Coordinates of C-alpha atoms and ligand atoms in Angstrom, one line a residue:
M1 CA 139.7 27.8 142.8
K2 CA 142.2 25.9 140.7
S3 CA 141.5 22.5 142.1
S4 CA 143.8 19.6 141.1
L5 CA 142.4 17.5 138.3
E6 CA 142.3 14.5 140.6
K7 CA 140.2 16.4 143.1
V8 CA 137.8 17.6 140.4
Q9 CA 137.4 14.1 139.0
F10 CA 136.9 12.7 142.5
F11 CA 134.0 14.9 143.3
E12 CA 132.6 14.5 139.7
K13 CA 132.6 10.7 140.2
M14 CA 130.8 11.1 143.5
E15 CA 128.2 13.4 141.8
E16 CA 127.7 10.9 139.0
Q17 CA 126.9 8.2 141.6
G18 CA 124.6 10.6 143.5
V19 CA 126.8 10.3 146.6
A20 CA 127.4 13.2 149.0
L21 CA 130.2 12.9 151.6
T22 CA 131.1 14.0 155.0
F23 CA 134.2 14.0 157.2
D24 CA 134.1 10.3 158.1
D25 CA 133.6 9.3 154.5
V26 CA 137.0 10.5 153.4
R27 CA 140.7 10.7 154.3
L28 CA 143.4 12.9 152.8
R29 CA 145.9 11.4 150.4
T30 CA 149.5 11.9 151.5
Q31 CA 151.9 13.2 148.9
S32 CA 155.4 11.9 148.2
G33 CA 157.9 14.4 149.4
S34 CA 161.5 14.0 148.3
A35 CA 161.3 17.0 146.0
T36 CA 159.4 19.2 148.5
E37 CA 161.1 21.0 151.3
L38 CA 158.4 22.5 153.5
P39 CA 159.0 25.7 155.4
K40 CA 159.8 25.4 159.1
V41 CA 156.6 27.1 160.0
I42 CA 153.6 26.1 157.8
D43 CA 151.6 29.1 156.9
I44 CA 148.0 28.8 158.0
Q45 CA 146.8 32.4 157.3
S46 CA 143.5 32.6 155.5
Q47 CA 140.4 34.8 155.0
F48 CA 137.0 34.9 156.7
S49 CA 135.6 37.5 154.4
R50 CA 136.8 39.8 151.5
E51 CA 138.4 42.3 153.9
V52 CA 138.8 40.2 157.1
S53 CA 141.8 38.0 157.2
L54 CA 142.7 35.3 159.8
K55 CA 146.2 34.5 161.1
V56 CA 144.7 31.2 162.3
P57 CA 141.8 29.9 160.2
F58 CA 139.4 29.2 163.1
V59 CA 136.2 30.9 164.0
S60 CA 134.1 30.4 167.1
A61 CA 130.4 29.8 166.6
A62 CA 127.7 32.6 167.0
M63 CA 126.0 30.6 169.8
D64 CA 125.0 31.8 173.3
T65 CA 127.0 28.9 174.9
V66 CA 130.1 29.6 172.8
T67 CA 130.9 33.2 171.9
G68 CA 130.4 36.3 174.0
G69 CA 133.1 39.0 174.5
D70 CA 135.5 36.7 176.4
M71 CA 135.6 34.1 173.7
A72 CA 135.8 36.7 170.9
I73 CA 138.8 38.4 172.6
E74 CA 140.6 35.1 173.1
M75 CA 140.0 33.9 169.6
A76 CA 141.3 37.2 168.1
K77 CA 144.3 37.1 170.4
L78 CA 145.0 33.6 169.2
G79 CA 144.9 34.8 165.6
G80 CA 141.3 33.7 164.8
L81 CA 137.9 35.3 165.2
G82 CA 134.9 35.0 167.4
V83 CA 131.4 35.8 166.1
I84 CA 129.4 37.3 169.0
H85 CA 126.0 35.8 169.2
S86 CA 122.9 38.0 169.0
A87 CA 120.7 36.3 171.6
M88 CA 120.9 39.5 173.7
T89 CA 119.7 43.1 173.6
I90 CA 121.3 45.5 171.2
A91 CA 122.9 47.3 174.1
E92 CA 124.3 44.0 175.5
Q93 CA 125.7 43.0 172.2
R94 CA 127.2 46.4 171.6
T95 CA 129.0 46.1 175.0
E96 CA 130.5 42.8 174.1
V97 CA 131.6 43.9 170.6
R98 CA 133.0 47.1 172.0
R99 CA 135.0 45.1 174.6
V100 CA 136.7 43.2 171.8
K101 CA 137.6 46.4 170.0
K102 CA 138.9 48.1 173.1
E103 CA 140.7 45.2 174.6
V104 CA 144.0 46.1 173.0
N105 CA 144.1 49.9 172.7
G106 CA 146.3 50.7 169.8
L107 CA 144.9 53.9 168.4
I108 CA 143.1 56.2 170.8
E109 CA 140.6 57.6 168.3
E110 CA 139.3 60.4 170.4
P111 CA 142.0 61.4 172.9
I112 CA 141.2 63.7 175.7
C113 CA 142.8 67.1 174.9
V114 CA 143.5 69.9 177.3
D115 CA 143.4 73.6 176.5
Q116 CA 146.7 75.5 176.4
D117 CA 145.2 78.2 178.7
S118 CA 143.9 75.8 181.4
S119 CA 145.9 75.7 184.6
L120 CA 148.0 72.8 185.4
Q121 CA 146.0 72.4 188.6
S122 CA 142.8 72.0 186.7
V123 CA 144.3 69.2 184.6
L124 CA 145.4 67.4 187.8
N125 CA 142.0 67.9 189.3
M126 CA 140.4 66.4 186.2
C127 CA 142.7 63.4 186.4
F128 CA 141.8 62.9 190.1
D129 CA 138.0 63.4 189.5
R130 CA 137.9 61.0 186.5
K131 CA 140.3 58.5 188.1
F132 CA 142.8 58.7 185.1
N133 CA 145.9 56.8 185.7
F134 CA 147.7 58.7 183.0
R135 CA 148.8 62.3 182.7
T136 CA 149.6 62.6 179.0
F137 CA 147.4 64.8 176.8
P138 CA 147.6 66.6 173.5
V139 CA 147.4 70.4 174.1
V140 CA 145.1 72.4 171.8
D141 CA 144.3 76.1 171.1
G142 CA 140.8 77.6 170.9
N143 CA 140.4 76.2 167.4
R144 CA 141.2 72.6 168.6
K145 CA 144.5 72.8 166.8
L146 CA 147.5 71.0 168.3
V147 CA 150.0 73.3 170.0
G148 CA 151.9 70.8 172.1
V149 CA 151.8 67.7 174.4
I150 CA 151.9 67.6 178.2
S151 CA 152.9 64.4 179.9
G152 CA 153.5 63.0 183.4
K153 CA 157.0 64.3 183.9
D154 CA 155.9 67.9 183.0
F155 CA 153.8 67.9 186.1
E156 CA 156.8 67.1 188.3
Y157 CA 158.8 70.3 188.0
P158 CA 156.6 73.4 188.4
D159 CA 156.5 75.1 191.8
D160 CA 153.3 76.7 191.0
Y161 CA 150.4 74.8 189.5
S162 CA 148.3 77.9 188.8
G163 CA 150.2 78.6 185.6
P164 CA 148.8 77.6 182.2
V165 CA 149.5 74.2 180.6
S166 CA 151.3 76.0 177.8
S167 CA 154.1 77.0 180.3
A168 CA 155.0 73.3 181.0
M169 CA 154.1 71.5 177.7
T170 CA 156.5 70.4 175.0
P171 CA 155.6 72.7 172.1
V172 CA 154.4 71.4 168.8
D173 CA 157.6 72.1 166.9
S174 CA 159.5 69.8 169.2
I175 CA 157.2 66.8 168.9
V176 CA 156.7 64.2 166.2
V177 CA 153.3 64.0 164.6
A178 CA 151.7 61.9 161.8
P179 CA 148.6 62.2 159.7
T180 CA 145.3 60.5 160.6
G181 CA 145.1 57.0 159.1
T182 CA 148.7 56.2 160.1
S183 CA 148.9 52.4 160.8
I184 CA 150.1 51.0 164.1
E185 CA 153.2 49.5 162.5
D186 CA 154.1 52.9 160.9
A187 CA 153.5 54.5 164.2
Y188 CA 155.7 52.0 166.0
H189 CA 158.6 52.6 163.7
K190 CA 158.2 56.4 163.8
M191 CA 158.0 56.5 167.6
Q192 CA 160.9 54.1 168.0
S193 CA 163.3 56.0 165.7
A194 CA 162.3 59.4 167.2
K195 CA 162.3 57.9 170.8
K196 CA 159.0 59.4 171.5
N197 CA 156.3 58.2 174.0
T198 CA 153.4 59.7 172.1
L199 CA 152.4 60.3 168.5
P200 CA 149.5 62.7 167.9
L201 CA 147.7 62.2 164.6
L202 CA 146.6 65.3 162.9
S203 CA 143.8 65.9 160.5
E204 CA 144.4 68.1 157.4
D205 CA 143.2 71.2 159.3
G206 CA 145.7 70.6 162.1
T207 CA 143.2 69.4 164.7
V208 CA 143.9 66.2 166.7
G209 CA 142.5 63.1 165.0
G210 CA 144.0 60.4 167.2
L211 CA 146.9 59.5 169.5
Y212 CA 149.3 56.6 169.8
V213 CA 151.0 55.8 173.1
F214 CA 154.3 53.9 172.8
S215 CA 153.7 51.5 175.7
D216 CA 150.5 50.3 174.0
V217 CA 151.9 50.3 170.5
S218 CA 155.0 48.4 171.4
R219 CA 153.0 45.7 173.3
I220 CA 150.8 45.2 170.2
H221 CA 153.9 45.3 168.0
R222 CA 155.4 42.4 170.0
N223 CA 152.2 40.4 169.6
I224 CA 151.2 41.5 166.2
D225 CA 152.6 38.4 164.6
H226 CA 149.9 36.3 166.3
Y227 CA 147.0 38.7 167.3
N228 CA 144.4 39.2 164.6
V229 CA 144.2 43.0 164.5
D230 CA 142.9 45.7 162.2
K231 CA 145.2 48.5 160.9
N232 CA 144.9 50.4 164.1
G233 CA 146.2 47.4 166.1
Q234 CA 142.7 46.7 167.6
L235 CA 141.4 43.1 167.7
I236 CA 139.2 42.1 164.8
S237 CA 135.5 41.8 165.9
A238 CA 132.5 40.1 164.4
A239 CA 128.8 39.8 165.4
A240 CA 125.8 37.9 164.3
V241 CA 122.5 39.4 163.3
S242 CA 119.2 37.9 162.2
T243 CA 117.3 38.3 158.9
I244 CA 115.0 41.4 158.8
S245 CA 111.5 40.5 159.8
P246 CA 108.6 42.4 161.4
T247 CA 109.9 41.1 164.7
S248 CA 113.7 41.6 164.3
D249 CA 115.8 44.7 164.9
T250 CA 118.6 43.9 162.4
M251 CA 119.3 47.3 160.9
E252 CA 119.1 49.1 164.3
R253 CA 121.4 46.5 165.7
I254 CA 124.0 46.9 163.0
E255 CA 123.9 50.7 163.3
A256 CA 124.6 50.4 167.0
L257 CA 127.5 47.9 166.5
E258 CA 129.0 49.3 163.3
K259 CA 131.6 51.5 164.9
Y260 CA 133.2 48.5 166.7
L261 CA 132.7 45.9 164.0
D262 CA 134.8 44.5 161.2
V263 CA 132.4 42.0 159.8
V264 CA 128.7 41.2 160.4
V265 CA 127.4 37.6 160.0
L266 CA 123.9 37.3 158.7
D267 CA 123.0 34.1 160.6
T268 CA 120.0 32.1 159.6
A269 CA 119.2 28.4 159.3
D270 CA 118.2 29.1 155.6
G271 CA 120.6 31.4 154.0
D272 CA 118.9 30.9 150.6
S273 CA 115.6 32.4 151.5
F274 CA 113.7 35.5 150.3
Y275 CA 114.3 37.1 153.7
A276 CA 118.1 36.4 153.6
F277 CA 118.5 38.0 150.2
R278 CA 116.3 40.9 151.2
T279 CA 118.3 41.4 154.3
L280 CA 121.6 41.1 152.5
D281 CA 120.5 43.7 149.9
Q282 CA 119.4 46.1 152.6
I283 CA 122.6 45.8 154.7
K284 CA 124.8 46.2 151.6
S285 CA 123.0 49.3 150.5
T286 CA 123.0 50.9 154.0
F287 CA 126.4 49.8 155.4
S288 CA 128.5 49.7 152.2
D289 CA 131.8 49.6 154.0
L290 CA 131.0 46.7 156.3
D291 CA 131.9 43.1 155.2
I292 CA 128.9 40.8 155.4
V293 CA 129.2 37.0 155.6
V294 CA 125.9 35.2 154.9
G295 CA 124.8 31.7 155.9
N296 CA 124.0 29.0 156.1
V297 CA 123.7 27.2 152.8
S298 CA 124.7 23.9 151.5
E299 CA 124.2 24.0 147.7
G300 CA 126.5 25.7 145.2
A301 CA 123.7 27.6 143.5
S302 CA 122.8 29.2 146.8
A303 CA 126.4 30.3 147.5
R304 CA 126.7 31.8 144.0
E305 CA 123.5 33.7 144.2
L306 CA 124.5 35.2 147.6
A307 CA 127.8 36.2 146.1
E308 CA 126.0 37.8 143.2
H309 CA 124.0 39.9 145.7
G310 CA 127.2 41.1 147.2
A311 CA 128.0 38.7 150.1
D312 CA 131.6 39.1 151.2
G313 CA 131.8 35.6 152.5
I314 CA 129.6 32.5 152.6
K315 CA 129.0 30.2 155.6
V316 CA 128.3 26.6 154.6
G317 CA 126.6 23.9 156.8
Q318 CA 123.0 22.9 157.1
G319 CA 122.7 20.3 159.8
P320 CA 126.3 19.0 160.3
G321 CA 126.6 20.5 163.8
S322 CA 127.0 18.3 166.9
I323 CA 123.7 19.7 168.5
C324 CA 121.8 19.9 165.2
T325 CA 118.6 18.0 164.4
T326 CA 117.7 20.0 161.3
R327 CA 118.4 17.0 159.0
R328 CA 116.4 14.6 161.2
E329 CA 113.5 17.0 161.5
T330 CA 113.3 18.3 158.0
G331 CA 115.2 15.8 155.9
I332 CA 117.3 18.6 154.2
G333 CA 121.0 19.2 154.3
M334 CA 124.0 18.1 152.4
P335 CA 126.8 16.1 154.1
Q336 CA 129.4 18.7 154.9
V337 CA 132.5 17.8 152.7
T338 CA 130.3 17.8 149.5
A339 CA 128.5 20.9 150.6
V340 CA 131.7 22.9 151.1
H341 CA 133.2 21.6 147.8
D342 CA 130.0 22.3 145.9
C343 CA 129.8 25.9 147.2
V344 CA 133.5 26.6 146.5
E345 CA 133.2 25.2 143.0
A346 CA 130.0 27.2 142.3
L347 CA 131.7 30.4 143.3
G348 CA 134.5 29.6 140.9
N349 CA 136.9 32.1 139.4
D350 CA 134.2 34.8 139.3
F351 CA 133.9 34.9 143.0
A352 CA 137.3 33.5 144.0
D353 CA 137.6 36.5 146.4
V354 CA 134.5 35.4 148.4
P355 CA 135.8 33.0 151.1
V356 CA 133.8 30.0 152.4
C357 CA 133.6 29.2 156.0
A358 CA 132.8 25.5 156.8
D359 CA 130.5 25.7 159.8
G360 CA 129.7 22.7 162.0
G361 CA 130.5 19.1 162.3
I362 CA 134.2 19.3 163.4
A363 CA 134.4 16.4 165.8
Q364 CA 138.0 15.2 165.4
H365 CA 141.1 17.2 164.7
G366 CA 141.5 15.4 161.4
D367 CA 138.2 16.9 160.2
I368 CA 139.8 20.3 160.1
A369 CA 142.2 19.6 157.3
I370 CA 139.5 17.7 155.5
A371 CA 137.3 20.8 155.5
F372 CA 140.2 22.8 154.0
A373 CA 140.9 20.1 151.4
A374 CA 137.2 20.3 150.4
G375 CA 137.9 24.0 149.7
A376 CA 137.0 25.9 152.8
H377 CA 139.0 29.1 153.8
S378 CA 138.0 28.8 157.5
V379 CA 136.4 26.5 159.9
M380 CA 133.7 27.5 162.4
M381 CA 133.5 25.5 165.6
G382 CA 130.9 25.2 168.4
R383 CA 131.4 21.9 170.2
M384 CA 135.2 22.1 170.2
L385 CA 135.2 25.4 172.1
A386 CA 132.0 25.1 174.2
G387 CA 133.8 23.4 177.1
T388 CA 136.4 26.1 177.5
K389 CA 136.7 28.7 180.2
E390 CA 135.9 31.6 177.8
A391 CA 132.6 30.1 176.6
P392 CA 129.6 31.8 178.4
G393 CA 128.0 29.7 181.2
E394 CA 128.8 28.3 184.5
L395 CA 130.6 25.1 185.3
F396 CA 128.7 22.3 187.0
T397 CA 129.9 19.1 188.6
R398 CA 128.3 15.6 188.1
S399 CA 127.9 13.1 190.8
D400 CA 131.1 11.3 189.7
G401 CA 133.1 14.6 190.3
S402 CA 133.6 15.4 186.6
V403 CA 133.2 19.1 185.6
W404 CA 130.9 20.1 182.7
K405 CA 129.5 23.1 180.8
R406 CA 126.2 23.4 179.0
Y407 CA 126.2 23.5 175.2
R408 CA 122.9 24.0 173.4
G409 CA 121.8 24.4 169.8
M410 CA 120.4 27.8 169.0
G411 CA 117.4 25.9 167.6
S412 CA 116.9 23.8 170.7
Q413 CA 113.5 24.0 172.5
E414 CA 115.3 25.7 175.4
A415 CA 116.9 28.4 173.2
L416 CA 113.8 29.0 171.1
L417 CA 111.8 29.6 174.3
E418 CA 114.4 32.0 175.7
N419 CA 115.7 34.0 172.6
A420 CA 114.1 36.1 170.0
A421 CA 117.4 35.6 167.9
S422 CA 116.9 31.9 168.0
R423 CA 113.3 32.2 166.9
E424 CA 114.4 34.4 164.0
R425 CA 117.2 32.0 163.0
Y426 CA 114.8 29.1 162.8
G427 CA 111.8 31.0 161.5
A428 CA 110.0 29.8 164.7
Q429 CA 107.0 32.2 164.8
G430 CA 103.6 31.5 166.3
G431 CA 102.8 29.3 169.2
V432 CA 104.3 25.9 168.3
F433 CA 108.0 25.5 167.7
L434 CA 109.8 22.7 165.8
P435 CA 113.1 22.5 167.6
E436 CA 116.1 21.9 165.2
G437 CA 118.6 21.3 167.9
I438 CA 119.2 19.9 171.3
A439 CA 120.5 21.1 174.7
A440 CA 123.5 19.1 175.8
Q441 CA 126.6 19.2 178.0
V442 CA 130.3 19.0 177.2
G443 CA 133.3 18.2 179.5
Y444 CA 135.2 21.2 180.9
E445 CA 138.5 21.7 178.9
G446 CA 140.1 24.7 180.6
P447 CA 141.3 27.8 178.6
A448 CA 140.5 28.0 174.9
D449 CA 144.2 28.6 174.3
G450 CA 144.9 24.9 175.0
V451 CA 142.1 23.6 172.8
L452 CA 142.9 25.9 169.9
S453 CA 146.7 25.2 170.1
L454 CA 145.9 21.5 169.5
C455 CA 143.7 22.3 166.5
I456 CA 146.6 24.4 165.1
L457 CA 149.1 21.7 165.7
A458 CA 146.9 19.1 164.1
L459 CA 146.3 21.3 161.1
R460 CA 150.0 21.9 160.6
K461 CA 150.7 18.2 161.0
S462 CA 148.1 17.3 158.4
M463 CA 149.6 19.9 156.1
R464 CA 153.1 18.3 156.5
Y465 CA 151.7 14.9 155.5
V466 CA 150.1 16.3 152.4
K467 CA 153.1 18.6 151.6
A468 CA 151.0 21.8 151.8
P469 CA 153.1 24.9 152.6
D470 CA 150.0 27.0 153.0
I471 CA 146.2 26.9 153.1
I472 CA 145.9 27.8 149.4
Y473 CA 147.9 24.7 148.5
L474 CA 145.9 22.6 150.9
R475 CA 142.6 23.8 149.4
E476 CA 143.6 23.4 145.8
N477 CA 145.9 20.4 145.6
T478 CA 145.1 18.0 148.4
N479 CA 143.3 14.9 147.2
L480 CA 140.7 12.8 149.0
R481 CA 140.0 9.1 149.0
R482 CA 136.6 7.8 149.9
I483 CA 136.7 5.2 152.6
T484 CA 134.4 2.3 153.6
N485 CA 133.1 1.5 157.1
A486 CA 136.0 -0.9 157.5
G487 CA 138.4 2.0 156.7
L488 CA 136.6 4.2 159.2
R489 CA 136.8 1.5 161.9
E490 CA 140.6 1.2 161.1
S491 CA 140.9 5.0 161.5
H492 CA 140.1 4.7 165.2
P493 CA 141.9 2.7 167.9
H494 CA 140.7 -0.9 167.5
D495 CA 141.2 -4.4 168.9
V496 CA 142.9 -3.2 172.1
D497 CA 141.6 -2.5 175.6
S498 CA 142.5 1.1 176.2
K499 CA 140.9 1.3 179.7
Ligands
XMP512 P1 129.5 22.1 166.0 O1 129.4 20.8 165.3 O2 130.8 22.8 165.9 O3 128.4 23.0 165.2 O4 129.0 22.0 167.4 C1 128.2 24.4 165.5 C2 127.3 25.0 164.4 O5 126.0 24.3 164.5 C3 125.0 25.3 164.0 N1 123.9 25.3 165.0 C4 122.7 24.6 164.8 N2 122.3 23.9 163.8 N3 120.3 23.4 165.0 C5 121.1 23.3 163.9 O6 120.6 22.6 162.9 C6 120.7 24.1 166.1 O7 120.0 24.2 167.1 C7 122.0 24.8 166.0 N4 122.7 25.6 166.8 C8 123.8 25.9 166.2 C9 125.6 26.6 163.9 O8 125.9 26.8 162.5 C10 126.9 26.4 164.6 O9 128.0 27.3 164.2

């Protein structure tokens, strides 16, 4: 990263003094602006990993009270990403990850095809038996090669349904096709200009390798500016796994999820351990096409070594989380602003393509822009999202009528007792556990959309103050000032009665 000289000197000075900083220790310096006309819409796109980009640089935490399928779907629809926690069986996690991928059906990868010699009646029977609410199918010959398409209206005209599908279909020379691998945007333009409702994709040997349906494609096209989608127009999905140990099922888990996954997050309290490196090496050599983000670490040397082992993203944060007690219990952990900066600097130009996610400790909206100014590419949040409708868990009402949701650390006593994944994350084997988190409650905040919209607004507002047109500028050029306790007191409402 090409940090401004002022920022480099600021952190060097802190280092010389042996001081590490967190959000409440600093504020952003505004920048004079007469020469800078900012774009109407400030660009907040960023990266979570080498291959996975974000339209909105927010990621929901891999915690069992924050991210299941509902949250992951909502986060991706809002332009961000949700990392589905692993405190469930392989089959359950697969179901949740698959839900995300299938939520917006852009490309139908394995469309149901009908044989040209089947009778129309048999196709209608199949639709009835299997409760299909569609009647459009690619039609194939005995070698599975495309010979036509039959759609709903083709079933309206025949007097006799005993005839073959080939008698009612639109033949292949009258339909528009495209090769497999065609992106959803290309498909949209092709179907729009040809005014076609379907676009079969053909493999090199002429067999059917996919199908786009215009109603799906156009819905995604309308939302593509803000949904976070892959090249097929399906929502980006992420899932957490534990380090490999005699008691974990990491490789089996990834194998089961891989088909529906864009990025896997190796989630451990100590990302710089023998086990984390061994797991990273093994995942990389077995699933070479899958991005892997590894965490958590808080020292630059750890981040660099993970990148050298092939990590496609680094997650930074040891103990900043709202429900964390790691620092209290073990005395380790770097305050988050310094930790993020240290890791980004250590990755340097050699690993400038390995994004850093600042995980934990976002308590106020203003902390978000500070995390980016420290060098982060994305911000992971637990507490901010735990009180929303999409977070797993039931609402409960306190005696004063207020409505709450449970939010607990994955290293809390409660979670360690319940979840193998929590025990793996915190290396809690044997009979006695040392909890590194607490179980708590947060006020109910309604849909995640409302909470995230405010985070986005706040980030864009911060960026206007510091004259940052995009996240790259914010990361490289925004300068920080260290503040005192008096400055912090002044940062909050003071000397008034706000009740
Ligand atoms: P926030 O502050 O957003 O932090 O609530 C969420 C992050 O906290 C981490 N996490 C834990 N850290 N003990 C810890 O030391 C725990 O029990 C625990 N549970 C979650 C995790 O990185 C999450 O994203």
